[in-house]
Amino acid sequence: EPEVTQTPSHQVTQMGQEVILRCVPISNHLYFYWYRQILGQKVEFLVSFYNNEISEKSEIFDDQFSVERPDGSNFTLKIRSTKLEDSAMYFCASSSTDPGPQHFGDGTRLSIL
Amino acid sequence: EDQVTQSPEALRLQEGESSSLNCSYTVSGLRGLFWYRQDPGKGPEFLFTLYSAGEEKEKERLKATLTKKESFLHITAPKPEDSATYLCASRGTGFQKLVFGTGTRLLVSP
């Protein structure tokens, strides 16, 4: 069964450094998303992406965040200057239709020191 | 603002002991109510989508139902492998984001 793949599974970064989280969505999907889950808290929406542009973003998704689909298979989330409070599990998701089910990867655990 | 509340927070069942998980939602113009299963250290795994009140979906020992204010996930004769956190999420009109509840941690003992 096709799945969303995320790399790395765990990323440790010093505060203030830039980090790029990578995702390979399911191949025929058109809608892409990033969510995050701080330990012990709810899964929170960050951003959605369709047709090479951001279609929706949350208040969390401020100027330090950006997304990109650099080629036909990858979808990335960049955090420009990481803060301690960015430590969380970051999930990528994709869907083939809107509003169809969003399928999630297993996440990247981001630890900011 | 859209809100999703799940209860109970945690549920412990004996194998074979059926029960239900509750998801109450407040959303303007529901465009989907989603159930996911999340195992420790993993991403949410899609289970069901419900779009309108009265709709029901089934998969193995799980059955999801939807009213205008709530959704229920019924677990019939659960097995230890059903142990996981079950997440409910809503999607409202004009939005692509899913709004998640905090989940119900289910533990099924043999």
Coordinates of C-alpha atoms in Angstrom, one line a residue:
Chain A
E1 CA 0.0 0.0 0.0
P2 CA 1.4 3.4 -0.9
E3 CA 2.6 5.5 2.0
V4 CA 4.0 8.9 2.9
T5 CA 7.7 8.8 3.7
Q6 CA 9.5 11.3 5.9
T7 CA 13.2 11.8 6.5
P8 CA 15.0 12.0 8.8
S9 CA 13.1 10.1 11.5
H10 CA 14.9 12.2 14.2
Q11 CA 16.7 15.5 13.8
V12 CA 18.7 17.2 16.6
T13 CA 19.6 20.9 16.0
Q14 CA 21.1 23.8 17.9
M15 CA 18.8 26.7 18.6
G16 CA 19.0 29.3 15.9
Q17 CA 20.0 26.9 13.2
E18 CA 18.0 26.2 10.0
V19 CA 16.5 22.8 9.5
I20 CA 14.8 21.1 6.5
L21 CA 12.3 18.3 7.0
R22 CA 11.7 16.2 4.0
C23 CA 8.6 14.3 2.8
V24 CA 7.7 12.1 -0.2
P25 CA 3.9 12.2 -0.5
I26 CA 1.9 9.4 -2.1
S27 CA 2.6 9.6 -5.8
N28 CA -0.7 10.5 -7.4
H29 CA -1.7 12.9 -4.6
L30 CA -2.2 16.6 -5.3
Y31 CA -2.7 18.1 -1.8
F32 CA 0.1 18.3 0.7
Y33 CA 0.1 19.3 4.4
W34 CA 2.3 19.7 7.4
Y35 CA 1.2 19.2 11.0
R36 CA 3.0 19.1 14.3
Q37 CA 2.5 17.4 17.6
I38 CA 4.2 18.7 20.7
L39 CA 4.7 15.9 23.2
G40 CA 1.5 15.2 25.0
Q41 CA -0.6 17.7 23.0
K42 CA -2.9 17.7 20.0
V43 CA -1.9 17.3 16.4
E44 CA -1.9 20.9 15.1
F45 CA -2.2 22.1 11.5
L46 CA 0.6 24.2 10.0
V47 CA 0.1 24.5 6.3
S48 CA -1.5 23.1 3.2
F49 CA -0.1 23.3 -0.3
Y50 CA -1.8 22.7 -3.7
N51 CA -0.9 23.6 -7.2
N52 CA 2.6 24.9 -6.1
E53 CA 1.3 27.4 -3.7
I54 CA 0.2 27.6 -0.1
S55 CA -3.6 27.2 0.1
E56 CA -4.0 27.6 3.9
K57 CA -1.8 28.3 6.9
S58 CA -2.2 28.5 10.6
E59 CA -1.0 31.2 13.0
I60 CA 1.9 28.9 14.0
F61 CA 3.2 29.1 10.4
D62 CA 4.9 32.5 10.6
D63 CA 7.8 33.9 8.7
Q64 CA 10.4 31.5 10.0
F65 CA 8.6 28.6 8.2
S66 CA 8.5 27.9 4.5
V67 CA 7.4 25.0 2.3
E68 CA 8.5 23.9 -1.1
R69 CA 7.9 21.3 -3.7
P70 CA 11.3 21.3 -5.4
D71 CA 10.5 18.5 -7.8
G72 CA 7.7 16.1 -8.7
S73 CA 8.2 13.9 -5.6
N74 CA 9.5 15.8 -2.6
F75 CA 7.7 18.2 -0.3
T76 CA 9.8 20.1 2.3
L77 CA 9.3 22.2 5.4
K78 CA 12.1 24.6 6.3
I79 CA 12.4 26.3 9.7
R80 CA 14.8 29.2 9.3
S81 CA 16.0 30.0 12.8
T82 CA 14.8 27.3 15.2
K83 CA 13.6 28.0 18.7
L84 CA 13.3 25.7 21.7
E85 CA 9.5 25.7 21.3
D86 CA 9.8 24.2 17.8
S87 CA 10.7 20.9 19.4
A88 CA 7.9 18.6 18.3
M89 CA 7.0 15.7 16.0
Y90 CA 6.4 17.0 12.5
F91 CA 4.0 15.1 10.3
C92 CA 3.6 15.4 6.5
A93 CA 0.3 14.3 5.0
S94 CA -1.1 14.1 1.5
S95 CA -4.5 13.5 -0.1
S96 CA -5.7 12.8 -3.6
T97 CA -9.0 14.7 -3.4
D98 CA -10.4 17.7 -1.5
P99 CA -12.0 17.0 1.0
G100 CA -10.6 13.5 1.0
P101 CA -8.8 11.6 3.7
Q102 CA -5.3 12.9 4.5
H103 CA -2.7 10.2 4.8
F104 CA 0.1 10.8 7.2
G105 CA 3.7 9.8 7.4
D106 CA 5.4 8.5 10.6
G107 CA 6.9 11.9 11.3
T108 CA 10.2 13.6 12.0
R109 CA 11.0 14.1 15.7
L110 CA 12.7 17.5 15.9
S111 CA 14.7 18.2 19.0
I112 CA 16.1 21.8 19.5
L113 CA 18.9 22.1 22.0
Chain B
E1 CA -13.6 28.5 16.2
D2 CA -13.8 24.8 15.3
Q3 CA -13.4 22.4 18.3
V4 CA -13.2 18.7 18.8
T5 CA -13.5 17.1 22.2
Q6 CA -12.9 13.4 22.8
S7 CA -13.9 11.2 25.7
P8 CA -12.8 9.3 27.7
E9 CA -9.1 10.3 27.7
A10 CA -8.2 6.7 28.5
L11 CA -10.1 3.4 28.4
R12 CA -9.0 0.0 29.6
L13 CA -10.9 -3.0 28.3
Q14 CA -10.7 -6.7 28.7
E15 CA -10.3 -8.6 25.4
G16 CA -13.8 -9.2 24.0
E17 CA -15.4 -6.3 26.1
S18 CA -17.1 -4.0 23.6
S19 CA -17.3 -0.2 24.2
S20 CA -17.6 3.2 22.4
L21 CA -15.4 6.2 22.1
N22 CA -17.0 9.7 21.8
C23 CA -16.1 12.6 19.7
S24 CA -18.0 15.9 20.1
Y25 CA -17.4 18.5 17.5
T26 CA -18.3 22.2 16.9
V27 CA -17.7 23.2 13.3
S28 CA -19.3 25.6 10.9
G29 CA -20.3 23.5 7.9
L30 CA -18.9 20.0 8.4
R31 CA -17.0 18.8 5.3
G32 CA -15.8 15.6 7.0
L33 CA -15.3 13.9 10.3
F34 CA -12.2 11.7 10.3
W35 CA -11.1 8.9 12.6
Y36 CA -7.5 7.9 12.9
R37 CA -5.5 5.4 14.9
Q38 CA -2.1 6.4 16.2
D39 CA 0.4 3.9 17.6
P40 CA 3.3 5.2 19.8
G41 CA 6.0 6.9 17.7
K42 CA 4.0 6.6 14.5
G43 CA 1.8 8.9 12.4
P44 CA -2.0 8.9 12.4
E45 CA -3.3 6.0 10.4
F46 CA -6.6 6.8 8.5
L47 CA -9.6 4.7 9.5
F48 CA -12.8 6.4 8.4
T49 CA -14.4 9.5 6.9
L50 CA -18.0 10.4 7.6
Y51 CA -19.6 13.3 5.8
S52 CA -23.2 13.6 6.9
A53 CA -25.4 12.8 10.0
G54 CA -26.7 9.2 10.0
E55 CA -23.7 7.9 8.0
E56 CA -22.0 4.8 9.3
K57 CA -18.7 3.1 8.3
E58 CA -17.4 -0.3 9.4
K59 CA -14.0 -2.0 9.2
E60 CA -13.4 -5.3 11.1
R61 CA -14.2 -4.7 14.7
L62 CA -14.6 -0.9 14.3
K63 CA -17.8 1.0 13.4
A64 CA -18.0 4.8 13.2
T65 CA -21.3 6.7 13.3
L66 CA -22.1 10.4 13.0
T67 CA -24.8 12.7 14.3
K68 CA -25.0 16.5 13.9
K69 CA -22.9 17.0 17.1
E70 CA -21.1 13.8 17.8
S71 CA -19.3 10.8 16.3
F72 CA -18.9 7.5 18.0
L73 CA -16.3 4.8 17.4
H74 CA -17.7 1.5 18.5
I75 CA -15.3 -1.3 19.2
T76 CA -16.8 -4.8 19.1
A77 CA -15.0 -7.7 20.9
P78 CA -11.7 -5.8 20.9
K79 CA -8.3 -7.7 20.8
P80 CA -5.0 -6.6 22.3
E81 CA -3.8 -5.4 18.9
D82 CA -6.6 -2.8 18.9
S83 CA -4.6 -1.0 21.7
A84 CA -3.7 2.5 20.4
T85 CA -4.7 6.1 20.6
Y86 CA -7.8 6.9 18.5
L87 CA -8.0 10.4 17.1
C88 CA -11.0 12.3 15.8
A89 CA -10.7 15.3 13.5
S90 CA -13.1 17.6 11.8
R91 CA -12.9 19.7 8.7
G92 CA -15.1 22.7 8.1
T93 CA -16.3 24.5 5.1
G94 CA -13.7 26.8 3.5
F95 CA -10.8 25.1 5.2
Q96 CA -8.4 22.4 4.3
K97 CA -7.0 21.9 7.8
L98 CA -8.1 19.1 10.1
V99 CA -8.8 20.1 13.7
F100 CA -7.9 17.2 16.0
G101 CA -9.1 16.2 19.4
T102 CA -6.7 15.0 22.1
G103 CA -7.5 11.4 21.5
T104 CA -8.6 8.4 23.5
R105 CA -5.9 6.0 24.7
L106 CA -7.3 2.5 24.4
L107 CA -5.6 -0.4 26.2
V108 CA -7.1 -3.9 25.6
S109 CA -5.8 -6.6 28.0
P110 CA -5.8 -10.3 27.1

